[in-house]
PDB file of C-alpha atoms in Angstrom:
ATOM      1  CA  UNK X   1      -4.513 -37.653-105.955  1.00  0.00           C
ATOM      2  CA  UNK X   2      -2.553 -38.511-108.848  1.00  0.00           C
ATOM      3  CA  UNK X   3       0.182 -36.364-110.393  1.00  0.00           C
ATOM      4  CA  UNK X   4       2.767 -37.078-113.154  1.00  0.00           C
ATOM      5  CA  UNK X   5       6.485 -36.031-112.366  1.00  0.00           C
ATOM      6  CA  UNK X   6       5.778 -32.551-113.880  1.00  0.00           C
ATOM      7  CA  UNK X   7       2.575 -31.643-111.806  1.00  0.00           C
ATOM      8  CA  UNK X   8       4.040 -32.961-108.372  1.00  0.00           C
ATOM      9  CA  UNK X   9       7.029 -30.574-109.389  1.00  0.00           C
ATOM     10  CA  UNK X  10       4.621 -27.588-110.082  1.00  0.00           C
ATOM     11  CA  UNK X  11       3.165 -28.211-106.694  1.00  0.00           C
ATOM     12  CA  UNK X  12       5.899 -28.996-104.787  1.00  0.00           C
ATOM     13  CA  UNK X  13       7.486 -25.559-106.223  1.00  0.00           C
ATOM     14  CA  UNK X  14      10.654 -27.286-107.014  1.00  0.00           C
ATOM     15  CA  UNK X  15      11.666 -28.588-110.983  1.00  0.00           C
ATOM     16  CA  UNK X  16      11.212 -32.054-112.041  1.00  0.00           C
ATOM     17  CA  UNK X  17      15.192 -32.109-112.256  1.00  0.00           C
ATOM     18  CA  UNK X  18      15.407 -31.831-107.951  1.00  0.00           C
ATOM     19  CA  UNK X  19      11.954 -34.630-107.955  1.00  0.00           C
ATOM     20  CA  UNK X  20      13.992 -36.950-109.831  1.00  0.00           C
ATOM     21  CA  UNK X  21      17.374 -36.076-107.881  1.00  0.00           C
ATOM     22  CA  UNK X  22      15.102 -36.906-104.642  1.00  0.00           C
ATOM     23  CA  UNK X  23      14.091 -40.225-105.870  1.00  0.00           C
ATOM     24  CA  UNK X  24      17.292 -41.291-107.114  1.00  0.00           C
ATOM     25  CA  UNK X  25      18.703 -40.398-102.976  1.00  0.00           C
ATOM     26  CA  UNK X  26      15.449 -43.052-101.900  1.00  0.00           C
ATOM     27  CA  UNK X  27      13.814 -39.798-100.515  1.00  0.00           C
ATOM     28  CA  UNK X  28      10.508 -40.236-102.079  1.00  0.00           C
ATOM     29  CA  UNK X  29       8.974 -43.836-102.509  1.00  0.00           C
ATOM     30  CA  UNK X  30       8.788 -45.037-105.982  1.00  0.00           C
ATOM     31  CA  UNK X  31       5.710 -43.837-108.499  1.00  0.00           C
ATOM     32  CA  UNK X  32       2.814 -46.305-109.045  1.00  0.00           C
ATOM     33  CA  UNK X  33       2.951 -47.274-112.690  1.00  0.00           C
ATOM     34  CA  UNK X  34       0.175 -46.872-115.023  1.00  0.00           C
ATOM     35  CA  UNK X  35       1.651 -48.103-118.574  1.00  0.00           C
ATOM     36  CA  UNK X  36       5.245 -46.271-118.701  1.00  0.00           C
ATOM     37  CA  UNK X  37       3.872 -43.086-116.392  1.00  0.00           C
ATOM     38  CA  UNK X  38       4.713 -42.581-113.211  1.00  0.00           C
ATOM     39  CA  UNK X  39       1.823 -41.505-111.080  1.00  0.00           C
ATOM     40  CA  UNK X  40       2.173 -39.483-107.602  1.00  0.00           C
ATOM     41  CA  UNK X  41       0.059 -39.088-104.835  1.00  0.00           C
ATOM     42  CA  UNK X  42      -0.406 -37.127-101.809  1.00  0.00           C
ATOM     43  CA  UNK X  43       2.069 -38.792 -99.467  1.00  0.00           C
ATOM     44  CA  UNK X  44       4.805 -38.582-102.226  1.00  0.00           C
ATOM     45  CA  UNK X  45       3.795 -34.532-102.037  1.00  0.00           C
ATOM     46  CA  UNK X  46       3.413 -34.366 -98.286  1.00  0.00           C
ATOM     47  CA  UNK X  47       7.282 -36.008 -98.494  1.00  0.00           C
ATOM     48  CA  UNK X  48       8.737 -33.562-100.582  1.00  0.00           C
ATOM     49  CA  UNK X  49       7.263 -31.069 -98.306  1.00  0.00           C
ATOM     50  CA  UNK X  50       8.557 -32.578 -95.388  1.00  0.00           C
ATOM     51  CA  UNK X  51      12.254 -32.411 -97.005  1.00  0.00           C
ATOM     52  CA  UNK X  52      12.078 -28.772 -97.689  1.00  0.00           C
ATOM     53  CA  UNK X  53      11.825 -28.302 -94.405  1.00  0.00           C
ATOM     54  CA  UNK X  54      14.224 -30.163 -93.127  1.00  0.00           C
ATOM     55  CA  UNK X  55      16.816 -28.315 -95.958  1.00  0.00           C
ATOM     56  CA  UNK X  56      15.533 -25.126 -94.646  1.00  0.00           C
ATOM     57  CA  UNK X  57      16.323 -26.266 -91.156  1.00  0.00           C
ATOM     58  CA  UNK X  58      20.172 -26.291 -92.789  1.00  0.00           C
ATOM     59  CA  UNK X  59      20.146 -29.970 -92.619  1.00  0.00           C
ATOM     60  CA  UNK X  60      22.211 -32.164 -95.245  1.00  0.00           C
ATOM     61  CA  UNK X  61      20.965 -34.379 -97.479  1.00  0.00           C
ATOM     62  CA  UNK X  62      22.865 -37.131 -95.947  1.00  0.00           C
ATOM     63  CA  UNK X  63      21.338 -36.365 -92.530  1.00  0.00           C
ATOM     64  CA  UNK X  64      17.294 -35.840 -94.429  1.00  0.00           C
ATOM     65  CA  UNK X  65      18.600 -39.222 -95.310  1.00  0.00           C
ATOM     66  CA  UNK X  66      18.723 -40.587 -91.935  1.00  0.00           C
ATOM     67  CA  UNK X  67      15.978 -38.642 -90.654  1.00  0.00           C
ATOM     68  CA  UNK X  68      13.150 -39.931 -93.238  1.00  0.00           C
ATOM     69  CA  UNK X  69      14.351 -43.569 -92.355  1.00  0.00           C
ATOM     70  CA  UNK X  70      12.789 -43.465 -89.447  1.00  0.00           C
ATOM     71  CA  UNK X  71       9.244 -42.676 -91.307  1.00  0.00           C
ATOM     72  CA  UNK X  72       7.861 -45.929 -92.542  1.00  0.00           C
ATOM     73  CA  UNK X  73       7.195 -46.121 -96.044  1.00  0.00           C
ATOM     74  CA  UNK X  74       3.678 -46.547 -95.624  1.00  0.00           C
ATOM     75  CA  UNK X  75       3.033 -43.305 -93.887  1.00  0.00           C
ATOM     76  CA  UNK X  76       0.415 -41.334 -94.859  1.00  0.00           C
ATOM     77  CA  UNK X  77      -0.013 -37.831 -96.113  1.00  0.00           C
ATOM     78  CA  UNK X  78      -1.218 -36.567 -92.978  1.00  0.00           C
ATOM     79  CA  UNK X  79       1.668 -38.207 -90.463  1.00  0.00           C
ATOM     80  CA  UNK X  80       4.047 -36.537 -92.883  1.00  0.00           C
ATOM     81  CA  UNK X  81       2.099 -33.364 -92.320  1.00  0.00           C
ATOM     82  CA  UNK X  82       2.408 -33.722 -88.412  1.00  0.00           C
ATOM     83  CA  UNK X  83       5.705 -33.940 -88.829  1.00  0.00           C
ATOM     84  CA  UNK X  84       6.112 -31.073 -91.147  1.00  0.00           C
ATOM     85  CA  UNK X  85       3.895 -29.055 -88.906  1.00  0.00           C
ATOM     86  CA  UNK X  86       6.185 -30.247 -85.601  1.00  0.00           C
ATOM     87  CA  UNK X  87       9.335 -28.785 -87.322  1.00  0.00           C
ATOM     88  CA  UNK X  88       8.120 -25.233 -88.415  1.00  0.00           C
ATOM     89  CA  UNK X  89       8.165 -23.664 -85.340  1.00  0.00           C
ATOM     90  CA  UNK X  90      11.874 -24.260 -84.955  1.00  0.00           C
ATOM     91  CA  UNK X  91      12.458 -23.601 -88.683  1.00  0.00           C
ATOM     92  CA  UNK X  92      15.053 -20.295 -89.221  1.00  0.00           C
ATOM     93  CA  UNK X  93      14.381 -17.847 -91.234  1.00  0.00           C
ATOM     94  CA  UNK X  94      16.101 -17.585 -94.820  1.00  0.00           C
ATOM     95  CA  UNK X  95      18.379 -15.487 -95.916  1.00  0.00           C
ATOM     96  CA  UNK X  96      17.731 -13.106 -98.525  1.00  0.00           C
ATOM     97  CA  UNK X  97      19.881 -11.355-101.062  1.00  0.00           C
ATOM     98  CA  UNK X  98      18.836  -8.150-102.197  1.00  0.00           C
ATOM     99  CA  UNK X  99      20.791  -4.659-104.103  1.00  0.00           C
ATOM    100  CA  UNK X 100      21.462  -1.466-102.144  1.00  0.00           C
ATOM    101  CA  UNK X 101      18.278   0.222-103.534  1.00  0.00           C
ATOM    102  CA  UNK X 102      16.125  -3.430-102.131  1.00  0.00           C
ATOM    103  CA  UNK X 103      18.153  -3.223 -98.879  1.00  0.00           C
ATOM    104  CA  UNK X 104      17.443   0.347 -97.844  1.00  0.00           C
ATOM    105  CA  UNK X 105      13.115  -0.157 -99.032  1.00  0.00           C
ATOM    106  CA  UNK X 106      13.674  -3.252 -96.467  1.00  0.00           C
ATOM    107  CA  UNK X 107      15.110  -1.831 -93.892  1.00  0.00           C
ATOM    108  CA  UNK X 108      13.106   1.714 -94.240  1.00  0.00           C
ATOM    109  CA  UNK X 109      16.084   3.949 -94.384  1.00  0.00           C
ATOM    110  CA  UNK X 110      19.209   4.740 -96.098  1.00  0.00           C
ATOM    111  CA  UNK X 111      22.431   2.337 -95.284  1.00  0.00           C
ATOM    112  CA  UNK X 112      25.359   3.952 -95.526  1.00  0.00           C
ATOM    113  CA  UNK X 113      28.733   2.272 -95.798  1.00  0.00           C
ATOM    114  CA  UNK X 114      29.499   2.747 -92.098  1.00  0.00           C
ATOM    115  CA  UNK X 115      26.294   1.225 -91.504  1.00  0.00           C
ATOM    116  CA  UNK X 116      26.746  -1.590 -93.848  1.00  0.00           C
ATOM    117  CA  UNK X 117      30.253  -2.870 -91.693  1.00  0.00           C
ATOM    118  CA  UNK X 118      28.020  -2.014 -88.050  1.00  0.00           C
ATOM    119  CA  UNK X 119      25.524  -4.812 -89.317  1.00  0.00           C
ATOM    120  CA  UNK X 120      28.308  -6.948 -90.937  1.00  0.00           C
ATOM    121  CA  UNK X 121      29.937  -7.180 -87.884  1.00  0.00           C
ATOM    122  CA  UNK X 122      26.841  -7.846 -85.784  1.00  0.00           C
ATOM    123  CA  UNK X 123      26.038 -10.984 -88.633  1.00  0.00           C
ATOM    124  CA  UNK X 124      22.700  -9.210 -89.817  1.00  0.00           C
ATOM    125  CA  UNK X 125      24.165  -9.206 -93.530  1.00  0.00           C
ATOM    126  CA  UNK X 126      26.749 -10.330 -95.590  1.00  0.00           C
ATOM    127  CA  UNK X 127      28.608  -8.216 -98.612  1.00  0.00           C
ATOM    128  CA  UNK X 128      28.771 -10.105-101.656  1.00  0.00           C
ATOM    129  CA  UNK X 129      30.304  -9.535-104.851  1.00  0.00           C
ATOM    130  CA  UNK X 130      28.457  -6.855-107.306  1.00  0.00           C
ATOM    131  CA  UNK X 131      27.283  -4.484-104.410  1.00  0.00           C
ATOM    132  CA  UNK X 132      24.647  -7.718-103.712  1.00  0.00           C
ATOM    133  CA  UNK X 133      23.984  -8.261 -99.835  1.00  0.00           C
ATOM    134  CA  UNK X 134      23.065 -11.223 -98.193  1.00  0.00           C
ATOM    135  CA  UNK X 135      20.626 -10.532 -95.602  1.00  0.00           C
ATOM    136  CA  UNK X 136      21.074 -14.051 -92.732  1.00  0.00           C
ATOM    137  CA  UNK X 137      17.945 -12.522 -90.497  1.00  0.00           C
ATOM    138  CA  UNK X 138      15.296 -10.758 -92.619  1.00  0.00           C
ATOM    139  CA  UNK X 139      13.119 -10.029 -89.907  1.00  0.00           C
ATOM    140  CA  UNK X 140      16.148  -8.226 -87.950  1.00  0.00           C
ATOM    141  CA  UNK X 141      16.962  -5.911 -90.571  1.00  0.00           C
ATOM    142  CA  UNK X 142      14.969  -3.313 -89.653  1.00  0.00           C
ATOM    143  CA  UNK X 143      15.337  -3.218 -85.611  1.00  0.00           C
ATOM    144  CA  UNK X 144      19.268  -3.881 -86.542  1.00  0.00           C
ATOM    145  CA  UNK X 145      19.455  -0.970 -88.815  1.00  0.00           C
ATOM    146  CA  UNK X 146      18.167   1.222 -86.169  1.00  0.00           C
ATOM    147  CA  UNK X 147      20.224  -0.223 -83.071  1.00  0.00           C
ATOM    148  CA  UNK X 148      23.310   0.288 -85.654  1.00  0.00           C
ATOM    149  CA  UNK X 149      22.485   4.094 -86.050  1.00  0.00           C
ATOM    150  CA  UNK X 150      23.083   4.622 -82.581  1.00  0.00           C
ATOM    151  CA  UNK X 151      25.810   6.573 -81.530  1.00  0.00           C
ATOM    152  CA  UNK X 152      27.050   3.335 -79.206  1.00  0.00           C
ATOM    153  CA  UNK X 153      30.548   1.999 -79.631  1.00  0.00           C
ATOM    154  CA  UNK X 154      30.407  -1.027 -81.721  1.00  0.00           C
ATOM    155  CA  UNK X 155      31.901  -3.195 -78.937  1.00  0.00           C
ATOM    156  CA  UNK X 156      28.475  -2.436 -77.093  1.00  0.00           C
ATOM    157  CA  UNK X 157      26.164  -3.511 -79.706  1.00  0.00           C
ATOM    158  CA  UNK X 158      28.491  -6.692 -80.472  1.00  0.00           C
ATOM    159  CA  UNK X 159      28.660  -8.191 -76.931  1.00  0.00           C
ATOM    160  CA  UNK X 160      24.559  -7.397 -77.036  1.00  0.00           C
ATOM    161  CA  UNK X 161      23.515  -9.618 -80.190  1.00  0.00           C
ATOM    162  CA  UNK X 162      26.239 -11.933 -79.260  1.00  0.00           C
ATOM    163  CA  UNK X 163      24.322 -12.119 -75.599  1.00  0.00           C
ATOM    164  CA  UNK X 164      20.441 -11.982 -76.873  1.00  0.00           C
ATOM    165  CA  UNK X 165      21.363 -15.093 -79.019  1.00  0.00           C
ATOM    166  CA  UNK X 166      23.219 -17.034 -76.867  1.00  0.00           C
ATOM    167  CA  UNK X 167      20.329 -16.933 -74.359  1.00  0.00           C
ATOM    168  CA  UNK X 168      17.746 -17.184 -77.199  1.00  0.00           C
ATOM    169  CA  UNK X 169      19.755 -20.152 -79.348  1.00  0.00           C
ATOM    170  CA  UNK X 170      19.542 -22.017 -75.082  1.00  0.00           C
ATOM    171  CA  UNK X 171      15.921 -21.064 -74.471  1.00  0.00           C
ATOM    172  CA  UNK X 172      14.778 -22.088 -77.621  1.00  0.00           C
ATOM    173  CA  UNK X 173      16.385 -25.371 -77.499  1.00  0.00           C
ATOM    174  CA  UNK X 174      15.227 -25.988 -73.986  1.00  0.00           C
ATOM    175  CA  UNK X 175      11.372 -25.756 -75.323  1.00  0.00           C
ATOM    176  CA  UNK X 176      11.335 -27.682 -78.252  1.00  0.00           C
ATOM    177  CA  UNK X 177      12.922 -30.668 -75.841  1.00  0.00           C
ATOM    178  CA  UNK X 178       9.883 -29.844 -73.294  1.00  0.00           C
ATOM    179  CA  UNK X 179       7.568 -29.878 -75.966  1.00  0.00           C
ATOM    180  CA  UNK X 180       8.971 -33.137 -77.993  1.00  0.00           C
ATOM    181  CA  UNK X 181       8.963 -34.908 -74.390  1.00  0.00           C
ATOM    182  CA  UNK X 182       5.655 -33.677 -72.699  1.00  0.00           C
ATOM    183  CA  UNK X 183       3.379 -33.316 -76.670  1.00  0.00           C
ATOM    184  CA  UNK X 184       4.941 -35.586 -78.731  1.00  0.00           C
ATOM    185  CA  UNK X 185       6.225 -38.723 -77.376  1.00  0.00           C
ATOM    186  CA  UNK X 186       2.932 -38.916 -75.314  1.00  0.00           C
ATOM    187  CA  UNK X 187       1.432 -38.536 -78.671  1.00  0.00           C
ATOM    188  CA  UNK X 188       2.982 -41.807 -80.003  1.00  0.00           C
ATOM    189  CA  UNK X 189       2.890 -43.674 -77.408  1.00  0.00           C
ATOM    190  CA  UNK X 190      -0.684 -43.685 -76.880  1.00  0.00           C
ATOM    191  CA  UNK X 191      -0.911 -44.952 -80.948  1.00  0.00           C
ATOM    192  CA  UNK X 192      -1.119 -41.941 -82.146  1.00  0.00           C
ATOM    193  CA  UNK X 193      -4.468 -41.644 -82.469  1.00  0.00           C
ATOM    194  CA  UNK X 194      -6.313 -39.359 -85.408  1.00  0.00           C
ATOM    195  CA  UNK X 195      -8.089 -36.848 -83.747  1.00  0.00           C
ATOM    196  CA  UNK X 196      -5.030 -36.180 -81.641  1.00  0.00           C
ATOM    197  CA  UNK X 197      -2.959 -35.314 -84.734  1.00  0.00           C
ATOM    198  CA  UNK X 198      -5.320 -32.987 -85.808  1.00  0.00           C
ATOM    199  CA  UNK X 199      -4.827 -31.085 -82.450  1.00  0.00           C
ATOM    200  CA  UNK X 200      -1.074 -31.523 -82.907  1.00  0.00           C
ATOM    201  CA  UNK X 201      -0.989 -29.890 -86.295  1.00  0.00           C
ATOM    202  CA  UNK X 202      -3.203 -26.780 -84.753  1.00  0.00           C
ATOM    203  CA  UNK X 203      -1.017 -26.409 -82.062  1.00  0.00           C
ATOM    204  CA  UNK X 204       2.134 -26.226 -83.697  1.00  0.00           C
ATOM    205  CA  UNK X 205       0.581 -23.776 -86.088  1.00  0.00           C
ATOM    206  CA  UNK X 206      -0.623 -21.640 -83.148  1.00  0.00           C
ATOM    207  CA  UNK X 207       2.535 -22.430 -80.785  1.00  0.00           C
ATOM    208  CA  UNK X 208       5.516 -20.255 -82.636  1.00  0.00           C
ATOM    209  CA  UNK X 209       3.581 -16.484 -82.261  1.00  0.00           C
ATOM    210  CA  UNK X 210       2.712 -16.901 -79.171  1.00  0.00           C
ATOM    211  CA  UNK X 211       6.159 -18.273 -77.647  1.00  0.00           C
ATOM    212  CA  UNK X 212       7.438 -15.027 -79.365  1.00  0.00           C
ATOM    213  CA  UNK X 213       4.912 -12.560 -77.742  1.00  0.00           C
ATOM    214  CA  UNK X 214       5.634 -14.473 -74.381  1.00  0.00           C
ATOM    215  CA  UNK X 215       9.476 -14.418 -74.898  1.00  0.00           C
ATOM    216  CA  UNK X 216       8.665 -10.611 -75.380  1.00  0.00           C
ATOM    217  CA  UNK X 217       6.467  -9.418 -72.374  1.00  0.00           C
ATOM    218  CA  UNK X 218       8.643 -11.173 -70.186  1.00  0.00           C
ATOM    219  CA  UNK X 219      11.519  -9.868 -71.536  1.00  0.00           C
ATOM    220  CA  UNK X 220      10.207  -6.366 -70.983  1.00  0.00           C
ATOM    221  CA  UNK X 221       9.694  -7.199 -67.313  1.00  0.00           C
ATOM    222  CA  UNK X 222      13.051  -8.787 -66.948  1.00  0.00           C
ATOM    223  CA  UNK X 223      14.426  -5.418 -68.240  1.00  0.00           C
ATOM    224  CA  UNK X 224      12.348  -3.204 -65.567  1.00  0.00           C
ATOM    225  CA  UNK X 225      13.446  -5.835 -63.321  1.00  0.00           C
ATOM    226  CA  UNK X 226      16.901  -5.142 -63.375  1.00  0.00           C
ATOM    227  CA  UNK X 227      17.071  -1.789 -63.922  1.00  0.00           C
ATOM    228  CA  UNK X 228      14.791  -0.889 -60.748  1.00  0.00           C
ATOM    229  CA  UNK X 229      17.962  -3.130 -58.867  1.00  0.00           C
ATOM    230  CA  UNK X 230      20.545  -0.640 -60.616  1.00  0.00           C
ATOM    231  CA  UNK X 231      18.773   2.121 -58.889  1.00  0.00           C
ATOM    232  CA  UNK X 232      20.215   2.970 -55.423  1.00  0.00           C
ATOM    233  CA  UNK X 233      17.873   2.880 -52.500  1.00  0.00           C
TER     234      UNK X 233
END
């Protein structure tokens, strides 16, 4: 693979301004040189990638910086892959910012003002300037506009999302040290061989879906659980 400046851009989906900014921080290696054109290849791609991630993990550039040190220059386009494919299934969601009339479509009914300060003050979304709102989870709009609707106080709902991710933010952070010390660091040191990367990538495709179904069912049962202790003999 070889790409000028304004072709790794186009793939990258980023503009040849933020390449350049990259190179100039020693995130990407330099070009090869063919006359005065720079030439890209895949690892240069695969690095950019790998960056994006990191920046959508909410990391600085200072600490992307300190991270990609650690990545020897000569790594190839498919260790850089691994370790894009290690991060995503920690990766948050991003936030979204959307009008009124996008904001009700997304969250299948109509928001109110009243409703609009219930999910402000459970940190689903964010007012902004020119009746623009900044939705922080996507994927909880819809479940959040609904649990919002309820006639519940809004002390209730509060001390609920405040509890769900507390427990969540701890599980979630107890796995991905399981996995980094039972998958990973097995994985290097035994040289990190090929074939075993391969599997590595697959599994962190496969492993974020079906944490989430598991955190669900058990969840459910953890729900029964206590509400079948509530209950009087």
């Amino acid at each position: 693979m070889e790409l000028t400046v304004d072709e790794l851009a186009s793939r990258a989906g980023v503009t040849v301004r933020t390449v350049r900014f990259y190179a100039g921080r020693g995130l990407l290696p330099p070009p090869k040189l063919r006359g005065r054109t720079g030439l890209y290849g895949a690892d240069h791609l695969a690095r950019l990638e790998l960056v994006r991630e990191l920046q959508s993990l909410g990391l600085t550039l200072a600490a992307i910086e300190k991270h990609l040190q650690r990545i020897p220059p000569e790594a190839t386009a498919e260790d850089l892959a691994l370790q894009r494919a290690l991060l995503s299934p920690w990766a948050p969601e991003r936030p979204e910012e959307l009008d009124r009339h996008e904001l009700d479509q997304r969250a299948g009914r109509h928001l109110d003002d009243d409703l609009l300060k219930r999910l402000e003050a459970l940190g689903v979304i964010e007012m902004m300037p020119d009746d623009v709102v900044r939705v922080v989870s996507p994927a909880l709009l819809g479940i959040s506009a609904e649990l919002a609707a309820l006639p519940m106080p809004l002390e209730t709902l509060i001390a609920s999302h405040e509890a769900v991710d507390r427990h969540t933010t701890a599980l979630a952070a107890e796995l991905q040290r399981a996995f980094q010390d039972t998958v990973v660091r097995p994985y290097r040191e035994g040289g990190r061989a090929p074939e075993e990367r391969e599997r590595l990538i697959e599994m962190a495709g496969k492993l974020k879906p079906l944490m989430i179904q598991s955190l669900v069912t058990s969840f459910q049962r953890a729900v029964d659980k206590a509400i079948r202790q509530s209950v009087p003999d």
